Amino acid sequence: MMTSVRMKKILVTGALGQIGLELTPVLRKRYGKDNVIASDIRSPSKNFLNSGPFESLNILNRTDLEEVIKVYDIDTVFHLAAILSATGEKNPQNALEVNLFGVYNILEVSRKLNLTRVFVPSSIAVFGPETSKINAPQDISLRPRTIYGITKVTGELLSNYYYYKFGLDVRGLRWPGIISTSPPGGGTTDYAVEMFYYAVEGKRYKCFVREDTVLPMMYMPDCLKSAIMLMEADLSRLKHHADFNVGGMSFSAGELAAEIKKRIPSFEVDYEPDFRQEIADTWPKSIDDSDARIEWGWSASYNITSMAEEMINKLMKVRNT
Ligand code: NAD
Ligand code: AKB
């Protein structure tokens, strides 16, 4: 990775979620414990609270957000607070409010207070059923069918607007489903994480998508690497800003189960698709990330084999302590 530049005081929103729980310690190691302020609408565990500064923050409260940014003299934001696809379909109005006004508040306060750099992640959920399933292209018409996808497209457009209109350095990428030891927060790709949890506990797993469902995925270390690489990239090299495709790996639910079974032979999965199958069916199977590779040197380090090996080792270690 490149050396750290410019980001001096960082605010992480949604820091208690799947990605925030792992991004926060990595940022603290890189930029200094007291320079990374974690925040969330939920209350942290004692351990998390003891690990560095934390602020209770509802992203929909712009006055509080402005106050936190001023008090800590924040110059960079990683905006992770959001409602994911499956939870979003259960209460679309709430997803719309949190995801749209959350991004709007972050951009508006960052513009007003002249922040240096803002990270607003997007998702493969921006694509809809009309997009080619294999190697979904970077710059195409986006017609998602989920409320989550709609808010992600709007977030990308708004972020790019703030860059071109106000010169705010907003950056973002379209993450695939993220696989991690930290628990997922209500997405369609959560089955890929849950399979590991059940396997190491010696339990049979009921998978909510069909065995042949293929989606793009990424292992957490690559996810964190992509965020930091993009945020540290030289602005003059970027032709895109808040909407980079990034790829990791692609596999079917059945292929993942087989990969886990190689290491835990007793593991069994039943396939009982629910409403999340319909969401998965609208997303591509793989992503063309050549612009991210050209503009900021992206490449993923993990494939399904190395990811599964490490996931199982880590979860077994936690289980046995
Ligand atoms: P998550 O659901 O695990 O965590 C989101 C966090 O936001 C939670 O801790 C929640 O308490 C918090 N939050 C919700 N409403 C809030 C509010 N009003 N104010 C403050 N905090 C609030 O999500 P995640 O998986 O960590 O995702 C982080 C970002 O990455 C999101 O923008 C998501 O869309 C994006 N993303 C995630 C994935 C993935 O597979 N995890 C894939 C693509 C994109
Ligand atoms: C979800 O399934 O909602 C997320 C995503 C791919 O954005 N994991």
Short mmCIF file of C-alpha atoms and ligand atoms in Angstrom, two decimals:
data_model
loop_
_atom_site.label_atom_id
_atom_site.label_comp_id
_atom_site.label_asym_id
_atom_site.label_seq_id
_atom_site.Cartn_x
_atom_site.Cartn_y
_atom_site.Cartn_z
CA MET A 1 0.00 0.00 0.00
CA MET A 2 1.02 3.62 -0.49
CA THR A 3 2.17 5.75 2.44
CA SER A 4 -0.49 7.66 4.38
CA VAL A 5 -1.18 11.14 3.06
CA ARG A 6 -3.22 14.07 4.25
CA MET A 7 -5.81 12.19 6.33
CA LYS A 8 -5.12 13.50 9.83
CA LYS A 9 -8.35 13.27 11.82
CA ILE A 10 -10.87 10.68 10.66
CA LEU A 11 -14.55 10.13 11.50
CA VAL A 12 -16.03 6.68 10.81
CA THR A 13 -19.85 6.54 10.74
CA GLY A 14 -21.58 3.16 11.14
CA ALA A 15 -18.39 1.96 12.87
CA LEU A 16 -20.18 -0.90 14.67
CA GLY A 17 -21.27 -2.57 11.43
CA GLN A 18 -19.65 -5.46 9.54
CA ILE A 19 -17.06 -3.28 7.79
CA GLY A 20 -16.66 -0.57 10.46
CA LEU A 21 -15.72 -3.08 13.15
CA GLU A 22 -12.74 -4.13 11.04
CA LEU A 23 -11.92 -0.86 9.28
CA THR A 24 -11.72 1.19 12.50
CA PRO A 25 -8.81 -0.76 14.08
CA VAL A 26 -6.94 -0.83 10.76
CA LEU A 27 -7.31 2.96 10.39
CA ARG A 28 -6.24 3.44 14.02
CA LYS A 29 -3.11 1.37 13.45
CA ARG A 30 -2.31 3.38 10.33
CA TYR A 31 -3.18 6.92 11.43
CA GLY A 32 -3.01 6.77 15.24
CA LYS A 33 -5.57 5.58 17.79
CA ASP A 34 -6.72 9.03 18.87
CA ASN A 35 -6.99 10.27 15.28
CA VAL A 36 -9.82 7.90 14.34
CA ILE A 37 -13.20 8.71 15.90
CA ALA A 38 -15.68 5.85 15.66
CA SER A 39 -19.42 6.61 15.70
CA ASP A 40 -22.69 4.72 15.39
CA ILE A 41 -26.35 4.98 16.35
CA ARG A 42 -25.90 1.75 18.39
CA SER A 43 -23.93 1.41 21.63
CA PRO A 44 -20.50 -0.20 21.47
CA SER A 45 -19.23 -3.15 23.48
CA LYS A 46 -16.94 -2.36 26.42
CA ASN A 47 -13.97 -3.66 24.43
CA PHE A 48 -14.70 -1.43 21.46
CA LEU A 49 -15.26 1.57 23.72
CA ASN A 50 -11.88 1.00 25.35
CA SER A 51 -10.13 0.76 21.98
CA GLY A 52 -10.36 4.47 21.05
CA PRO A 53 -12.64 7.53 20.84
CA PHE A 54 -16.34 6.81 20.22
CA GLU A 55 -19.31 9.15 19.67
CA SER A 56 -22.95 8.16 19.71
CA LEU A 57 -24.26 9.66 16.46
CA ASN A 58 -27.42 9.38 14.37
CA ILE A 59 -26.36 10.29 10.87
CA LEU A 60 -29.78 11.85 10.26
CA ASN A 61 -29.05 14.52 12.88
CA ARG A 62 -27.03 17.05 10.89
CA THR A 63 -26.50 19.38 13.87
CA ASP A 64 -24.89 16.60 15.93
CA LEU A 65 -22.81 15.49 12.95
CA GLU A 66 -21.51 19.04 12.46
CA GLU A 67 -20.73 19.31 16.16
CA VAL A 68 -18.69 16.06 16.23
CA ILE A 69 -16.73 17.12 13.13
CA LYS A 70 -15.96 20.52 14.69
CA VAL A 71 -15.09 19.23 18.18
CA TYR A 72 -12.61 16.67 16.86
CA ASP A 73 -11.35 18.85 14.01
CA ILE A 74 -12.15 16.06 11.52
CA ASP A 75 -10.72 16.38 7.98
CA THR A 76 -11.72 12.96 6.57
CA VAL A 77 -14.90 10.88 6.81
CA PHE A 78 -15.47 7.19 6.08
CA HIS A 79 -19.26 7.08 5.84
CA LEU A 80 -20.36 3.49 6.52
CA ALA A 81 -23.75 4.05 8.20
CA ALA A 82 -26.44 2.50 6.00
CA ILE A 83 -29.33 0.05 5.71
CA LEU A 84 -28.44 -2.95 3.52
CA SER A 85 -30.45 -4.64 0.78
CA ALA A 86 -32.48 -7.30 2.62
CA THR A 87 -33.34 -5.08 5.60
CA GLY A 88 -34.07 -2.29 3.13
CA GLU A 89 -36.76 -4.30 1.33
CA LYS A 90 -38.56 -4.86 4.65
CA ASN A 91 -38.82 -1.12 5.30
CA PRO A 92 -38.03 0.79 2.09
CA GLN A 93 -39.01 4.17 3.57
CA ASN A 94 -36.44 3.81 6.35
CA ALA A 95 -33.72 2.64 3.94
CA LEU A 96 -34.42 5.62 1.70
CA GLU A 97 -34.20 8.03 4.62
CA VAL A 98 -31.03 6.63 6.24
CA ASN A 99 -29.15 6.00 3.00
CA LEU A 100 -30.13 9.15 1.10
CA PHE A 101 -30.23 11.72 3.87
CA GLY A 102 -27.22 10.08 5.53
CA VAL A 103 -25.11 10.66 2.41
CA TYR A 104 -26.61 14.11 1.85
CA ASN A 105 -25.84 15.18 5.45
CA ILE A 106 -22.26 13.91 5.20
CA LEU A 107 -21.67 15.69 1.88
CA GLU A 108 -23.31 18.92 2.97
CA VAL A 109 -21.46 19.17 6.30
CA SER A 110 -18.19 18.17 4.60
CA ARG A 111 -18.68 20.90 2.00
CA LYS A 112 -19.62 23.51 4.61
CA LEU A 113 -16.66 22.69 6.88
CA ASN A 114 -14.21 22.27 4.02
CA LEU A 115 -13.17 18.69 4.72
CA THR A 116 -10.23 17.23 2.84
CA ARG A 117 -11.64 13.89 1.72
CA VAL A 118 -14.81 11.80 2.09
CA PHE A 119 -15.40 8.08 1.45
CA VAL A 120 -18.94 7.05 0.48
CA PRO A 121 -19.13 3.36 -0.45
CA SER A 122 -21.49 2.04 -3.08
CA SER A 123 -22.36 -1.54 -3.99
CA ILE A 124 -22.89 -4.03 -6.80
CA ALA A 125 -26.55 -3.39 -5.91
CA VAL A 126 -26.45 -0.38 -8.27
CA PHE A 127 -26.81 -2.88 -11.13
CA GLY A 128 -30.18 -4.22 -12.20
CA PRO A 129 -31.40 -7.20 -14.21
CA GLU A 130 -30.68 -5.51 -17.57
CA THR A 131 -26.92 -5.32 -16.84
CA SER A 132 -24.80 -8.06 -18.41
CA LYS A 133 -24.29 -10.76 -15.77
CA ILE A 134 -20.66 -11.40 -16.62
CA ASN A 135 -18.13 -8.60 -16.10
CA ALA A 136 -20.70 -5.88 -15.37
CA PRO A 137 -19.22 -2.78 -17.04
CA GLN A 138 -18.10 0.37 -15.24
CA ASP A 139 -19.98 3.11 -17.07
CA ILE A 140 -23.48 2.04 -18.03
CA SER A 141 -27.07 2.95 -17.40
CA LEU A 142 -27.96 1.82 -13.84
CA ARG A 143 -31.47 0.49 -13.27
CA PRO A 144 -31.55 -1.34 -9.90
CA ARG A 145 -34.80 -2.92 -8.66
CA THR A 146 -34.13 -2.69 -4.89
CA ILE A 147 -34.56 0.42 -2.74
CA TYR A 148 -31.00 -0.17 -1.49
CA GLY A 149 -29.68 -0.13 -5.06
CA ILE A 150 -31.67 3.01 -5.84
CA THR A 151 -30.18 4.81 -2.83
CA LYS A 152 -26.70 3.63 -3.83
CA VAL A 153 -27.05 4.98 -7.38
CA THR A 154 -28.34 8.27 -5.96
CA GLY A 155 -25.46 8.36 -3.45
CA GLU A 156 -22.95 7.92 -6.29
CA LEU A 157 -24.59 10.67 -8.35
CA LEU A 158 -24.78 13.06 -5.39
CA SER A 159 -21.17 12.36 -4.43
CA ASN A 160 -19.96 13.00 -7.97
CA TYR A 161 -22.11 16.15 -8.04
CA TYR A 162 -20.39 17.47 -4.89
CA TYR A 163 -17.03 16.80 -6.51
CA TYR A 164 -17.80 18.60 -9.77
CA LYS A 165 -19.95 21.41 -8.31
CA PHE A 166 -18.10 22.17 -5.06
CA GLY A 167 -14.69 20.53 -5.48
CA LEU A 168 -15.27 18.24 -2.48
CA ASP A 169 -12.94 15.24 -2.85
CA VAL A 170 -15.50 12.42 -2.51
CA ARG A 171 -14.45 8.87 -3.37
CA GLY A 172 -16.35 5.62 -3.46
CA LEU A 173 -16.44 2.13 -4.87
CA ARG A 174 -18.99 -0.55 -5.63
CA TRP A 175 -18.15 -3.28 -3.16
CA PRO A 176 -19.31 -6.85 -3.82
CA GLY A 177 -20.61 -8.99 -0.94
CA ILE A 178 -18.05 -8.79 1.86
CA ILE A 179 -16.98 -11.97 3.68
CA SER A 180 -15.59 -11.51 7.18
CA THR A 181 -15.42 -12.86 10.68
CA SER A 182 -17.35 -9.75 11.81
CA PRO A 183 -21.10 -10.34 11.52
CA PRO A 184 -22.98 -9.06 8.44
CA GLY A 185 -25.73 -6.47 8.84
CA GLY A 186 -28.78 -7.49 6.79
CA GLY A 187 -27.62 -7.90 3.20
CA THR A 188 -28.46 -10.41 0.48
CA THR A 189 -24.88 -11.73 0.45
CA ASP A 190 -24.96 -12.56 4.20
CA TYR A 191 -25.32 -16.31 3.45
CA ALA A 192 -21.65 -16.41 2.41
CA VAL A 193 -20.62 -15.35 5.93
CA GLU A 194 -23.29 -17.38 7.75
CA MET A 195 -22.13 -20.61 6.05
CA PHE A 196 -18.76 -20.26 7.79
CA TYR A 197 -20.35 -19.54 11.18
CA TYR A 198 -22.54 -22.65 10.98
CA ALA A 199 -19.74 -24.84 9.62
CA VAL A 200 -17.31 -24.08 12.47
CA GLU A 201 -20.09 -24.64 15.02
CA GLY A 202 -20.72 -28.07 13.45
CA LYS A 203 -24.27 -27.03 12.47
CA ARG A 204 -26.29 -27.67 9.30
CA TYR A 205 -27.02 -24.42 7.38
CA LYS A 206 -30.29 -23.38 5.69
CA CYS A 207 -29.18 -21.22 2.77
CA PHE A 208 -31.66 -18.58 1.58
CA VAL A 209 -30.49 -18.56 -2.05
CA ARG A 210 -30.35 -21.41 -4.59
CA GLU A 211 -27.24 -23.58 -4.82
CA ASP A 212 -26.47 -22.24 -8.33
CA THR A 213 -26.65 -18.54 -7.30
CA VAL A 214 -23.41 -16.84 -8.32
CA LEU A 215 -22.52 -13.41 -6.93
CA PRO A 216 -19.35 -11.28 -6.76
CA MET A 217 -17.71 -11.43 -3.31
CA MET A 218 -14.64 -10.02 -1.58
CA TYR A 219 -12.76 -11.02 1.55
CA MET A 220 -12.51 -8.36 4.29
CA PRO A 221 -8.74 -7.71 4.01
CA ASP A 222 -9.25 -6.86 0.32
CA CYS A 223 -12.26 -4.71 1.22
CA LEU A 224 -10.18 -2.68 3.70
CA LYS A 225 -7.28 -2.51 1.25
CA SER A 226 -9.58 -1.14 -1.49
CA ALA A 227 -10.95 1.63 0.76
CA ILE A 228 -7.51 2.75 1.95
CA MET A 229 -5.89 2.51 -1.50
CA LEU A 230 -8.65 4.57 -3.08
CA MET A 231 -8.56 7.17 -0.29
CA GLU A 232 -4.77 7.51 -0.58
CA ALA A 233 -4.72 7.58 -4.39
CA ASP A 234 -3.44 10.63 -6.23
CA LEU A 235 -6.49 12.72 -7.20
CA SER A 236 -4.93 13.75 -10.50
CA ARG A 237 -5.00 10.08 -11.63
CA LEU A 238 -8.73 9.64 -10.98
CA LYS A 239 -11.17 9.92 -13.87
CA HIS A 240 -13.95 8.35 -11.79
CA HIS A 241 -14.69 9.42 -8.22
CA ALA A 242 -17.54 7.85 -6.27
CA ASP A 243 -18.45 4.89 -8.47
CA PHE A 244 -15.50 2.55 -9.07
CA ASN A 245 -16.28 -1.09 -9.88
CA VAL A 246 -14.07 -3.36 -7.74
CA GLY A 247 -13.88 -7.13 -8.11
CA GLY A 248 -12.67 -9.85 -5.79
CA MET A 249 -13.95 -13.34 -6.56
CA SER A 250 -17.13 -14.98 -7.87
CA PHE A 251 -18.65 -18.32 -6.88
CA SER A 252 -21.99 -20.03 -6.43
CA ALA A 253 -23.45 -20.82 -3.02
CA GLY A 254 -22.85 -24.50 -3.81
CA GLU A 255 -19.20 -23.88 -4.70
CA LEU A 256 -18.67 -22.07 -1.40
CA ALA A 257 -20.29 -24.92 0.55
CA ALA A 258 -18.00 -27.39 -1.27
CA GLU A 259 -14.94 -25.28 -0.46
CA ILE A 260 -15.89 -25.28 3.24
CA LYS A 261 -16.65 -29.02 3.13
CA LYS A 262 -13.08 -29.70 1.95
CA ARG A 263 -11.95 -28.49 5.39
CA ILE A 264 -15.02 -29.45 7.49
CA PRO A 265 -16.30 -32.66 5.81
CA SER A 266 -19.38 -32.97 8.06
CA PHE A 267 -20.78 -29.59 6.88
CA GLU A 268 -24.22 -29.83 5.18
CA VAL A 269 -26.39 -27.16 3.55
CA ASP A 270 -30.10 -27.12 2.66
CA TYR A 271 -31.21 -24.64 0.02
CA GLU A 272 -34.49 -22.87 0.77
CA PRO A 273 -34.62 -19.62 -1.22
CA ASP A 274 -36.65 -16.75 0.25
CA PHE A 275 -37.27 -13.12 -0.85
CA ARG A 276 -33.51 -12.52 -1.02
CA GLN A 277 -33.25 -14.84 -4.05
CA GLU A 278 -35.18 -12.28 -6.08
CA ILE A 279 -32.69 -9.58 -5.07
CA ALA A 280 -29.68 -11.79 -5.88
CA ASP A 281 -31.15 -12.59 -9.30
CA THR A 282 -31.06 -8.90 -10.26
CA TRP A 283 -27.31 -8.54 -9.53
CA PRO A 284 -24.37 -9.46 -11.80
CA LYS A 285 -22.22 -12.54 -11.28
CA SER A 286 -18.90 -10.76 -11.88
CA ILE A 287 -17.53 -7.24 -12.22
CA ASP A 288 -15.23 -5.51 -14.71
CA ASP A 289 -12.88 -3.49 -12.50
CA SER A 290 -10.34 -2.45 -15.13
CA ASP A 291 -10.82 1.29 -14.46
CA ALA A 292 -9.96 0.84 -10.76
CA ARG A 293 -6.89 -1.16 -11.81
CA ILE A 294 -5.76 1.58 -14.21
CA GLU A 295 -6.63 4.66 -12.13
CA TRP A 296 -5.41 3.58 -8.66
CA GLY A 297 -3.73 0.23 -9.10
CA TRP A 298 -6.46 -2.04 -7.69
CA SER A 299 -6.06 -5.81 -7.55
CA ALA A 300 -7.54 -8.27 -5.06
CA SER A 301 -5.23 -10.58 -3.13
CA TYR A 302 -7.61 -13.39 -2.12
CA ASN A 303 -9.45 -16.10 -4.06
CA ILE A 304 -12.08 -18.52 -2.74
CA THR A 305 -9.45 -21.03 -1.55
CA SER A 306 -7.22 -18.62 0.38
CA MET A 307 -10.27 -16.80 1.77
CA ALA A 308 -11.97 -20.00 3.01
CA GLU A 309 -8.74 -21.28 4.55
CA GLU A 310 -8.20 -18.06 6.51
CA MET A 311 -11.86 -17.61 7.51
CA ILE A 312 -12.03 -21.11 8.99
CA ASN A 313 -8.70 -20.76 10.79
CA LYS A 314 -9.74 -17.44 12.34
CA LEU A 315 -13.21 -18.61 13.38
CA MET A 316 -11.83 -21.88 14.82
CA LYS A 317 -9.28 -19.91 16.83
CA VAL A 318 -12.02 -17.68 18.31
CA ARG A 319 -14.19 -20.75 19.01
CA ASN A 320 -11.38 -22.53 20.82
CA THR A 321 -10.42 -19.61 23.09
P1 NAD B 1 -23.82 -2.82 8.45
O1 NAD B 1 -25.30 -2.91 8.27
O2 NAD B 1 -23.12 -4.00 8.98
O3 NAD B 1 -23.46 -1.59 9.37
C1 NAD B 1 -24.08 -0.34 9.22
C2 NAD B 1 -23.95 0.40 10.53
O4 NAD B 1 -24.66 1.63 10.37
C3 NAD B 1 -24.57 -0.34 11.73
O5 NAD B 1 -23.64 -0.47 12.77
C4 NAD B 1 -25.75 0.55 12.13
O6 NAD B 1 -25.98 0.59 13.52
C5 NAD B 1 -25.30 1.91 11.58
N1 NAD B 1 -26.43 2.80 11.34
C6 NAD B 1 -27.64 2.51 10.80
N2 NAD B 1 -28.42 3.60 10.79
C7 NAD B 1 -27.70 4.60 11.32
C8 NAD B 1 -27.95 5.98 11.57
N3 NAD B 1 -29.14 6.54 11.31
N4 NAD B 1 -26.96 6.73 12.12
C9 NAD B 1 -25.76 6.18 12.42
N5 NAD B 1 -25.46 4.87 12.21
C10 NAD B 1 -26.43 4.09 11.67
O7 NAD B 1 -23.20 -2.36 7.04
P2 NAD B 1 -21.75 -2.69 6.46
O8 NAD B 1 -21.83 -4.03 5.84
O9 NAD B 1 -20.72 -2.42 7.46
O10 NAD B 1 -21.69 -1.64 5.27
C11 NAD B 1 -21.01 -0.41 5.34
C12 NAD B 1 -21.16 0.31 4.01
O11 NAD B 1 -20.62 -0.52 2.97
C13 NAD B 1 -22.61 0.57 3.60
O12 NAD B 1 -22.70 1.78 2.90
C14 NAD B 1 -22.94 -0.57 2.67
O13 NAD B 1 -23.94 -0.22 1.76
C15 NAD B 1 -21.61 -0.75 1.97
N6 NAD B 1 -21.45 -2.08 1.41
C16 NAD B 1 -21.38 -3.16 2.21
C17 NAD B 1 -21.25 -4.43 1.64
C18 NAD B 1 -21.18 -5.67 2.49
O14 NAD B 1 -21.21 -6.78 1.94
N7 NAD B 1 -21.05 -5.56 3.81
C19 NAD B 1 -21.19 -4.56 0.26
C20 NAD B 1 -21.29 -3.43 -0.54
C21 NAD B 1 -21.40 -2.18 0.04
C1 AKB B 2 -26.00 -6.58 0.48
O1 AKB B 2 -26.14 -7.79 0.18
O2 AKB B 2 -26.94 -5.80 0.64
C2 AKB B 2 -24.58 -6.05 0.57
C3 AKB B 2 -24.15 -5.48 -0.73
C4 AKB B 2 -23.66 -6.37 -1.79
O3 AKB B 2 -24.20 -4.29 -0.92
N1 AKB B 2 -23.74 -7.10 1.03
#
